[in-house]
């Protein structure tokens, strides 16, 4: 029953998550490949600018994070003006909370930072058996996110400070049970109604239109029949792939790389093991853990006497339900797949050996190593294409900054043509017609980038046909364009849109006829209620809105219970009109105790979310937040084809 509410609260819950949980949107910081000091200002917070380049980088980072964490993620889901605007709002929110933390002197101590890093599961997996941190693997982990350890720790410290801004409100959110019950009872209330529909579609055949009607409607509603401004353009894109295409890797470099890295390129060793688990989580009482450890010691003693009984004892005693039935078999696994103490013990054993009792956060294990799968050494010929690709990537990364500078200078120094930069850097000169100022829904690449389109439609670019500046689409991707022909917005002639005008006018007249007849019936029935002819009774409620128009449900539930029964009219927009008789109030169906408590908890969560959102809006006003990019507008049904 609560699924209806939950679906409509999704955006509110997203706000809650974004305010409480550290975002960890880790941005690339290679200054040689970003034009961080250039670009349009898209927002300001407390007088500090957020530039287009920061916005683009944040959106790209979010895209890369989802690609890495969600198998099969379709990047097109984030390639829309709405998704990109949402990234900008998150970026602004982060900046607001960071400023608030700084102004309130909310700092994170070294001890608090150390404790958080110790609890970070990604970092915990990098600890050696003696508890020390493997610094090389740690550097690799944060380096893959474009950061040094110092930068990563500074980011974590900042996120912890930001959390303090909203923790007080998050922790104090409270809704008394009686208040929640009252609100939920009102929300789930039902009404018995009867509805007479006057559908616009039923009146289309009764509408008669003259040429004069069509011409007048066209003149009065010219905005509905406008063709937007359009341009024909040419543009060049510089990205890492383009830089790679111009690079060659010598055979000697490939051979040397293979000789120095053959062991690493072969892959990782995998091991197969079976285990017996005596479960006792790290938070279990000491007595419970001691009891589990003692039982593990007893089983180990039996196995030392007769190792062949391992599978039998695992089936009888292991509390790992996933492997006990198969004698504790865990199949093959590599490093990083198991808890660190378990992994260290398994990789220290010889085939057939049985470990001592191993303690993890899950309890106590006895491990038997059953097989070892050594990595296969791959030949030079097998690995040659892969090595060449890796070396080309490394060379391209080093070369890109130099090429980007040449690209930026060339489009500026020769502003009347892009052919010179295309020739100089061996880039294809692309062309596109009918390009609009707004990105098309579902578009990809340069023509879906609002910043690039904004530069193309700037007065200087349109009037003088000059190159735009080099604009960063994403990290390691630049574009420059030039308008070759421009058509301003215009009202399409009637001869071109006559059928569209006729269809719109027909729909409007039919809607007006439906409403007039509905209003006349309502007036007559109000005078003589006994003459009202309405269909059979149905029940309406907010959580059962699948078959009833929302406008009807809202109208029925707005009527005060002491005013029932009541007749009223409801405009249904393009669908027509309805007369509704709200006859009876039906209270909420009683719910089970468990469901009621869950609903109360959900309501309290929404209340807290609303308080936090209100607080965030206060911070926005305090720090004078200005988002200078217009909110994307989804094309309405009124737009002229």
XYZ file of C-alpha atoms in Angstrom:
641
model
C 0.000 0.000 0.000
C 2.861 2.341 0.758
C 4.527 1.806 -2.623
C 2.421 4.616 -4.101
C 3.810 7.135 -1.610
C 7.314 5.751 -1.832
C 7.400 6.191 -5.626
C 6.420 9.821 -5.332
C 8.916 10.535 -2.601
C 11.916 9.412 -4.633
C 13.160 12.912 -5.328
C 12.798 13.860 -1.649
C 14.768 10.820 -0.564
C 17.486 11.642 -3.112
C 17.783 15.051 -1.456
C 18.202 13.306 1.907
C 20.967 11.076 0.598
C 22.757 13.942 -1.104
C 22.689 16.053 2.048
C 23.804 13.365 4.509
C 26.129 11.060 2.605
C 29.507 12.377 1.409
C 29.422 12.629 -2.312
C 33.000 11.543 -3.023
C 32.744 12.909 -6.538
C 36.478 12.761 -7.057
C 37.469 15.104 -9.828
C 40.455 14.743 -12.096
C 43.111 17.306 -11.284
C 45.632 17.089 -14.078
C 46.103 20.775 -14.662
C 47.987 20.178 -17.888
C 44.887 18.722 -19.501
C 42.258 21.134 -18.231
C 41.528 24.749 -19.011
C 40.456 25.358 -15.431
C 41.051 29.065 -15.521
C 38.856 29.536 -18.580
C 35.210 29.018 -19.300
C 31.824 30.476 -18.596
C 30.722 31.012 -14.991
C 27.663 28.795 -14.475
C 26.984 29.483 -10.777
C 28.225 31.483 -7.802
C 28.202 30.612 -4.101
C 29.213 33.221 -1.529
C 30.827 35.243 -4.307
C 32.928 32.302 -5.568
C 32.511 31.133 -9.158
C 31.740 27.651 -10.429
C 32.881 27.437 -14.040
C 31.694 25.363 -16.942
C 34.895 23.319 -16.853
C 34.186 22.291 -13.229
C 30.623 21.361 -14.144
C 31.744 19.284 -17.129
C 34.414 17.529 -15.084
C 31.953 16.726 -12.273
C 29.442 15.291 -14.734
C 32.090 13.214 -16.444
C 33.311 11.980 -13.066
C 29.792 10.922 -12.125
C 29.485 9.123 -15.456
C 32.765 7.268 -14.919
C 31.774 6.346 -11.339
C 28.506 4.827 -12.515
C 30.215 2.971 -15.334
C 32.612 1.425 -12.820
C 30.007 0.575 -10.186
C 26.949 -0.415 -12.262
C 27.549 -3.239 -14.763
C 25.853 -2.567 -18.089
C 25.202 1.090 -17.259
C 24.042 3.012 -20.342
C 25.888 6.386 -20.482
C 23.027 7.858 -22.530
C 20.927 7.932 -19.348
C 23.080 10.826 -18.120
C 23.496 12.469 -21.493
C 20.558 14.855 -21.250
C 20.161 18.516 -20.241
C 18.150 17.438 -17.183
C 20.840 15.004 -15.950
C 23.613 17.548 -16.516
C 21.642 20.234 -14.692
C 21.192 17.834 -11.767
C 24.989 17.480 -11.619
C 25.318 21.272 -11.451
C 22.804 21.389 -8.595
C 24.817 18.740 -6.712
C 27.994 20.725 -7.320
C 26.340 23.873 -5.951
C 25.016 21.940 -2.948
C 28.498 20.661 -2.157
C 29.894 24.194 -2.385
C 27.128 25.613 -0.154
C 27.715 23.009 2.546
C 31.485 23.446 2.322
C 31.145 27.208 2.785
C 28.716 26.661 5.669
C 31.170 24.300 7.379
C 33.997 26.807 6.964
C 31.963 29.781 8.194
C 30.793 27.783 11.220
C 34.345 26.634 12.022
C 33.293 22.989 11.733
C 36.585 21.156 11.390
C 37.567 17.489 11.401
C 40.309 16.459 13.797
C 43.183 14.200 12.780
C 41.787 11.519 15.094
C 38.336 11.648 13.474
C 39.902 11.488 10.006
C 42.091 8.525 10.986
C 39.081 6.689 12.410
C 37.069 7.207 9.238
C 39.916 6.043 7.003
C 40.374 2.965 9.207
C 36.691 2.115 8.731
C 36.752 2.663 4.961
C 36.270 -0.853 3.491
C 38.283 -0.052 0.355
C 41.283 0.966 2.450
C 40.834 -1.836 5.003
C 41.388 -4.322 2.195
C 44.843 -2.834 1.600
C 46.174 -3.724 5.050
C 48.877 -6.350 5.459
C 48.710 -9.213 7.945
C 50.553 -7.116 10.525
C 47.953 -4.331 10.209
C 50.191 -1.865 8.324
C 48.911 -0.196 5.175
C 50.295 -1.232 1.789
C 51.163 2.298 0.641
C 51.824 1.330 -2.978
C 48.360 -0.171 -3.379
C 46.873 2.794 -1.507
C 48.529 5.213 -3.937
C 47.227 3.151 -6.856
C 43.691 3.225 -5.421
C 43.518 6.994 -5.014
C 45.592 7.560 -8.147
C 42.930 5.794 -10.213
C 40.627 8.631 -9.113
C 43.089 11.312 -10.177
C 44.344 12.097 -6.663
C 47.354 11.785 -4.416
C 46.940 10.344 -0.887
C 47.198 13.879 0.539
C 44.462 15.133 -1.781
C 42.229 12.145 -1.034
C 42.599 12.623 2.722
C 41.898 16.341 2.377
C 38.719 15.481 0.462
C 37.603 13.020 3.148
C 38.341 15.611 5.855
C 36.248 18.165 3.945
C 33.362 15.711 3.531
C 33.387 14.895 7.242
C 33.262 18.602 8.065
C 30.378 19.095 5.645
C 28.419 16.281 7.299
C 28.450 18.274 10.533
C 26.466 21.066 8.852
C 23.358 18.887 8.541
C 23.941 16.246 11.216
C 22.156 18.245 13.878
C 18.979 18.462 11.828
C 19.265 14.863 10.628
C 19.666 13.609 14.197
C 16.878 15.762 15.625
C 14.237 14.935 13.019
C 11.149 13.730 14.877
C 7.466 13.247 14.215
C 5.123 12.180 17.055
C 3.188 9.015 16.332
C -0.168 10.765 16.735
C 0.803 13.436 14.179
C 2.062 10.815 11.744
C -1.105 8.743 12.147
C -3.282 11.800 11.535
C -1.384 12.769 8.393
C -1.263 9.213 7.065
C -4.954 8.639 7.789
C -5.796 11.768 5.790
C -3.496 10.705 2.997
C -4.995 7.203 2.762
C -8.598 8.347 3.142
C -11.004 7.131 0.438
C -14.113 8.710 -1.039
C -17.113 7.175 -2.747
C -17.843 9.139 -5.913
C -19.883 9.058 -9.107
C -18.433 10.671 -12.224
C -20.058 11.892 -15.441
C -17.399 12.434 -18.129
C -17.625 14.887 -21.007
C -14.704 13.824 -23.184
C -13.238 16.255 -25.722
C -12.802 13.446 -28.255
C -16.575 12.895 -28.352
C -17.137 16.461 -29.584
C -14.588 16.686 -32.407
C -17.152 15.506 -34.959
C -19.504 18.313 -33.915
C -16.976 21.098 -34.570
C -17.260 23.118 -37.798
C -14.318 25.284 -38.857
C -14.105 27.983 -41.520
C -10.998 29.313 -43.239
C -11.473 32.532 -41.280
C -11.403 30.535 -38.017
C -8.152 28.841 -39.014
C -6.505 32.122 -40.072
C -7.548 33.915 -36.868
C -6.300 31.073 -34.646
C -3.009 31.089 -36.545
C -2.590 34.857 -36.085
C -3.557 34.780 -32.389
C -1.204 31.877 -31.609
C 1.775 32.541 -33.850
C 4.193 31.452 -31.109
C 2.891 27.894 -31.393
C 4.007 27.696 -35.018
C 7.508 29.065 -34.849
C 10.516 27.383 -36.405
C 13.471 27.875 -34.031
C 16.694 29.550 -35.083
C 19.082 27.147 -36.770
C 22.647 27.124 -37.996
C 24.868 25.126 -40.276
C 28.219 24.640 -38.627
C 31.625 23.078 -39.000
C 33.637 21.907 -36.003
C 36.729 19.996 -34.972
C 37.152 17.793 -31.907
C 40.468 17.064 -30.244
C 40.438 14.088 -27.892
C 42.767 11.391 -26.683
C 41.850 9.091 -29.575
C 42.823 11.748 -32.097
C 46.195 12.206 -30.376
C 46.750 8.442 -30.283
C 46.087 8.171 -34.019
C 49.143 10.279 -34.754
C 51.511 8.312 -32.528
C 53.685 5.294 -33.285
C 55.272 2.932 -30.785
C 58.660 1.422 -31.605
C 59.109 -2.356 -31.646
C 62.031 -2.089 -29.218
C 59.876 -0.221 -26.667
C 57.207 -2.901 -26.902
C 59.768 -5.682 -26.396
C 61.382 -3.926 -23.427
C 58.019 -3.366 -21.776
C 57.164 -7.058 -22.164
C 60.447 -8.195 -20.644
C 60.045 -5.867 -17.667
C 56.373 -6.644 -17.022
C 55.788 -10.216 -18.219
C 55.040 -11.512 -14.727
C 52.439 -8.826 -14.072
C 50.879 -9.228 -17.509
C 50.432 -12.950 -16.990
C 47.635 -12.320 -14.518
C 47.022 -13.170 -10.896
C 47.264 -16.478 -9.107
C 43.955 -17.995 -7.965
C 43.371 -20.465 -5.154
C 40.602 -22.893 -4.334
C 39.760 -23.552 -0.713
C 37.141 -25.057 1.541
C 36.307 -23.712 4.974
C 34.350 -24.360 8.134
C 32.832 -21.206 9.633
C 31.765 -20.835 13.246
C 29.777 -17.612 12.975
C 30.240 -14.865 15.571
C 30.301 -11.329 14.166
C 32.776 -8.740 15.387
C 29.983 -7.010 17.350
C 28.802 -10.216 19.025
C 29.175 -10.513 22.826
C 32.605 -11.644 24.014
C 31.144 -14.853 25.481
C 29.588 -15.754 22.119
C 32.859 -15.197 20.269
C 34.790 -17.187 22.862
C 32.342 -20.069 22.513
C 32.673 -20.049 18.696
C 36.482 -19.913 18.908
C 36.539 -22.849 21.361
C 34.368 -24.966 19.059
C 36.650 -24.096 16.119
C 39.668 -25.260 18.138
C 37.905 -28.565 18.875
C 37.119 -29.148 15.191
C 40.664 -28.268 14.183
C 41.975 -30.898 16.621
C 39.751 -33.526 14.962
C 40.982 -32.499 11.520
C 44.638 -32.667 12.556
C 43.999 -36.326 13.420
C 42.047 -37.069 10.203
C 42.243 -34.362 7.462
C 40.128 -36.545 5.156
C 37.064 -35.693 7.266
C 37.153 -32.001 6.286
C 34.144 -32.122 3.918
C 32.163 -34.247 6.349
C 32.783 -31.911 9.297
C 32.070 -28.861 7.133
C 28.640 -30.222 6.183
C 27.870 -30.989 9.836
C 29.278 -27.863 11.511
C 29.900 -24.955 9.105
C 27.516 -22.031 9.538
C 28.212 -20.685 6.052
C 24.927 -21.750 4.438
C 26.281 -21.033 0.970
C 29.118 -23.575 1.126
C 28.340 -26.030 3.930
C 26.268 -28.343 1.730
C 29.215 -28.727 -0.675
C 31.695 -29.572 2.072
C 32.749 -25.953 2.534
C 33.999 -25.536 -1.065
C 34.468 -21.856 -2.068
C 35.698 -22.500 -5.626
C 38.594 -20.435 -7.042
C 39.215 -16.878 -5.864
C 41.959 -14.305 -6.263
C 43.385 -11.687 -3.945
C 40.907 -9.058 -2.848
C 37.890 -11.369 -3.000
C 37.930 -12.494 0.641
C 38.326 -10.826 4.032
C 42.003 -9.922 4.513
C 42.832 -12.368 7.349
C 41.135 -15.186 5.407
C 42.979 -14.253 2.204
C 46.353 -14.048 3.937
C 45.896 -17.467 5.504
C 44.691 -19.100 2.276
C 47.567 -17.717 0.201
C 50.123 -18.857 2.809
C 49.044 -22.509 2.630
C 50.386 -25.298 0.438
C 47.991 -27.485 -1.506
C 46.281 -29.892 0.893
C 47.288 -27.960 4.031
C 44.810 -27.006 6.756
C 45.168 -23.637 8.485
C 45.023 -22.760 12.138
C 41.827 -21.072 13.365
C 41.478 -17.761 11.470
C 39.440 -14.895 12.972
C 37.546 -12.466 10.706
C 34.658 -10.046 11.229
C 32.308 -12.942 10.395
C 33.583 -15.403 12.985
C 36.206 -18.170 13.079
C 37.340 -20.214 10.076
C 39.296 -23.392 9.449
C 40.628 -23.364 5.888
C 41.832 -26.218 3.684
C 43.631 -25.303 0.460
C 42.440 -27.695 -2.263
C 43.978 -26.317 -5.470
C 46.222 -23.606 -6.936
C 45.733 -22.080 -10.372
C 49.015 -20.446 -11.369
C 48.802 -17.632 -13.939
C 49.692 -18.695 -17.442
C 52.666 -16.882 -18.937
C 51.505 -15.321 -22.174
C 53.842 -15.049 -25.133
C 55.178 -11.805 -26.524
C 53.105 -12.242 -29.695
C 49.937 -12.685 -27.632
C 50.557 -9.558 -25.606
C 52.053 -7.357 -28.310
C 48.759 -5.638 -29.370
C 47.823 -5.025 -25.740
C 51.239 -3.585 -24.887
C 51.213 -1.351 -27.959
C 47.810 0.008 -26.898
C 49.029 0.679 -23.358
C 52.179 2.441 -24.546
C 50.205 4.477 -27.057
C 47.840 5.523 -24.251
C 50.780 6.600 -22.092
C 52.361 8.573 -24.927
C 49.023 10.190 -25.772
C 48.507 11.279 -22.162
C 51.910 12.968 -22.202
C 51.310 14.482 -25.645
C 47.781 15.738 -25.113
C 48.674 18.877 -23.142
C 51.043 20.025 -25.869
C 48.503 19.280 -28.607
C 45.704 20.988 -26.661
C 47.761 24.172 -26.459
C 48.393 24.099 -30.211
C 44.670 23.510 -30.822
C 43.638 26.407 -28.569
C 46.133 28.811 -30.120
C 45.288 27.863 -33.716
C 41.522 28.417 -33.442
C 42.233 31.839 -31.885
C 45.000 32.969 -34.235
C 43.106 32.061 -37.421
C 39.542 32.951 -36.365
C 37.885 32.803 -39.804
C 38.452 29.116 -40.560
C 38.932 25.786 -38.838
C 40.624 24.200 -41.826
C 44.142 25.251 -40.716
C 43.847 23.593 -37.285
C 42.292 20.496 -38.876
C 45.191 20.259 -41.332
C 47.871 21.017 -38.761
C 46.701 18.404 -36.239
C 45.260 15.965 -38.809
C 41.744 16.229 -37.383
C 38.562 15.655 -39.397
C 36.551 18.800 -40.137
C 32.980 17.824 -39.285
C 29.814 19.530 -40.507
C 26.238 19.624 -39.271
C 23.053 21.312 -40.478
C 19.894 22.373 -38.645
C 21.737 22.815 -35.349
C 19.674 24.536 -32.653
C 20.580 26.545 -29.586
C 19.314 23.819 -27.219
C 20.720 20.275 -27.116
C 18.388 17.686 -28.589
C 17.053 15.093 -26.108
C 19.174 11.967 -26.268
C 21.891 13.692 -28.278
C 25.535 12.793 -27.785
C 28.919 14.352 -28.398
C 29.694 17.998 -29.049
C 26.214 18.817 -30.364
C 24.677 17.811 -27.028
C 26.935 20.157 -25.046
C 25.053 23.283 -23.927
C 28.251 25.286 -23.449
C 29.438 24.596 -27.006
C 26.018 25.422 -28.483
C 25.896 28.607 -26.420
C 29.253 29.682 -27.873
C 28.086 28.918 -31.425
C 24.992 31.085 -30.981
C 26.859 33.987 -29.384
C 26.437 37.258 -31.366
C 30.086 37.368 -32.506
C 29.969 33.810 -33.814
C 26.684 34.366 -35.664
C 27.366 37.827 -37.109
C 31.055 37.503 -37.983
C 31.178 33.726 -38.570
C 34.240 33.466 -36.333
C 35.579 30.386 -34.585
C 34.473 29.766 -31.049
C 37.184 29.418 -28.443
C 38.399 25.927 -27.612
C 35.757 24.508 -25.268
C 36.259 21.573 -22.936
C 33.581 18.934 -23.470
C 35.112 16.569 -20.926
C 38.571 15.840 -19.523
C 40.951 15.374 -22.477
C 38.353 16.487 -25.015
C 38.203 19.923 -26.669
C 35.991 21.283 -29.432
C 35.900 24.457 -31.504
C 33.204 25.372 -34.005
C 32.186 27.957 -36.546
C 28.798 28.980 -37.941
C 28.751 28.847 -41.759
C 25.077 29.770 -42.228
C 22.421 31.081 -39.853
C 18.615 31.203 -40.044
C 16.906 33.241 -37.307
C 13.740 32.055 -35.587
C 10.688 32.646 -37.774
C 6.979 32.028 -37.789
C 6.249 29.274 -40.274
C 3.795 30.404 -43.000
C 0.193 29.239 -42.758
C 0.530 27.296 -46.002
C 3.208 25.178 -44.302
C 1.356 24.512 -41.037
C -2.312 24.662 -42.068
C -3.065 21.058 -41.034
C -1.350 21.514 -37.683
C -3.321 24.725 -37.059
C -6.554 22.943 -37.952
C -5.825 20.045 -35.576
C -5.043 22.353 -32.686
C -8.125 24.472 -33.245
C -10.328 21.381 -33.526
C -8.974 20.072 -30.226
C -9.507 23.410 -28.500
C -13.076 23.863 -29.779
C -13.962 20.277 -28.816
C -12.554 20.867 -25.330
C -14.589 24.095 -25.017
C -17.778 22.333 -26.162
C -17.234 19.506 -23.670
C -16.723 21.991 -20.845
C -19.775 24.085 -21.771
C -22.042 21.049 -21.827
C -20.565 19.754 -18.575
C -21.033 23.107 -16.840
C -24.639 23.300 -18.104
C -25.378 19.826 -16.723
C -23.778 20.727 -13.397
C -25.901 23.891 -13.098
C -29.109 21.932 -13.874
C -28.269 19.131 -11.430
C -27.436 21.600 -8.674
C -30.901 23.139 -9.084
C -32.606 19.736 -9.205
C -30.366 17.108 -7.568
C -32.909 14.345 -8.203
C -32.447 14.786 -11.964
C -28.702 14.033 -11.813
C -27.826 11.021 -13.963
C -24.442 9.656 -12.876
C -22.760 6.277 -13.387
C -22.341 3.690 -10.651
C -20.310 4.397 -7.529
C -16.541 3.963 -7.426
C -13.918 4.510 -4.750
C -11.016 6.915 -5.199
C -7.870 7.293 -3.080
C -4.395 8.717 -3.485
C -2.772 5.307 -3.341
C -5.121 3.845 -5.987
C -4.804 6.369 -8.799
C -4.121 4.010 -11.686
C -7.504 4.394 -13.446
C -8.764 7.788 -12.267
C -7.464 11.174 -13.397
C -5.424 12.885 -10.625
C -7.559 16.037 -10.986
C -10.662 14.017 -10.053
C -8.968 12.421 -7.035
C -7.702 15.776 -5.779
C -11.113 17.401 -6.224
C -12.891 14.559 -4.396
C -10.487 14.591 -1.459
C -10.481 18.388 -1.090
C -14.174 18.471 -0.135
C -14.575 18.806 3.640
C -16.197 15.691 5.152
C -18.976 17.764 6.746
C -19.969 19.109 3.289
C -20.785 15.697 1.814
C -22.530 14.782 -0.413
C -21.531 17.470 -2.913
C -21.646 17.973 -6.690
C -18.785 19.796 -8.362
C -17.213 20.283 -11.772
C -13.643 19.420 -12.636
C -11.733 20.663 -15.673
C -9.629 17.862 -17.181
C -7.569 20.006 -19.547
C -7.318 18.624 -23.064
C -9.349 15.557 -22.006
C -12.485 17.604 -21.369
C -14.646 18.057 -18.286
C -16.255 15.979 -15.549
C -19.091 16.385 -13.082
C -18.358 14.511 -9.889
C -20.643 13.684 -7.007
C -18.611 13.140 -3.840
C -20.988 11.037 -1.782
C -19.221 9.533 1.198
C -15.971 9.565 3.180
C -14.356 6.183 3.792
C -11.673 6.012 6.497
C -8.310 4.371 6.000
C -8.383 0.584 6.075
C -6.856 -0.616 9.381
C -3.274 -1.793 8.970
C -1.229 -4.368 10.818
C 0.913 -3.112 13.711
C 4.167 -3.786 11.870
C 2.976 -1.970 8.737
C 1.756 0.964 10.822
C 5.111 1.357 12.564
C 6.932 1.156 9.262
C 4.650 3.849 7.841
C 5.273 6.068 10.875
C 9.024 5.640 10.477
C 8.761 6.501 6.780
C 6.724 9.610 7.594
C 9.305 10.694 10.178
C 12.007 10.237 7.558
C 10.116 12.461 5.105
C 9.589 15.058 7.825
C 13.330 15.101 8.538
C 14.055 15.345 4.806
C 11.717 18.316 4.474
C 13.380 20.065 7.438
C 16.812 19.457 5.946
C 15.714 20.748 2.553
C 14.269 23.854 4.192
C 17.561 24.382 6.041
C 19.496 23.978 2.804
C 17.289 26.622 1.154
C 18.107 28.948 4.054
C 21.806 28.361 3.418
C 21.283 29.092 -0.287
C 19.815 32.488 0.587
C 22.483 33.198 3.206
C 25.331 32.529 0.775
C 23.616 34.208 -2.192
C 23.536 31.202 -4.515
C 22.997 32.058 -8.168
C 22.715 29.387 -10.872
C 23.227 31.223 -14.157
C 22.184 28.347 -16.412
C 18.445 28.190 -17.204
C 16.593 25.160 -15.895
C 16.045 22.734 -18.795
C 12.497 22.824 -20.091
C 10.972 19.621 -21.374
C 9.236 20.256 -24.672
C 5.553 20.760 -24.017
C 2.748 19.416 -26.133
C 2.192 22.937 -27.400
C 5.435 23.065 -29.289
C 4.830 23.156 -32.975
C 6.065 19.867 -34.353
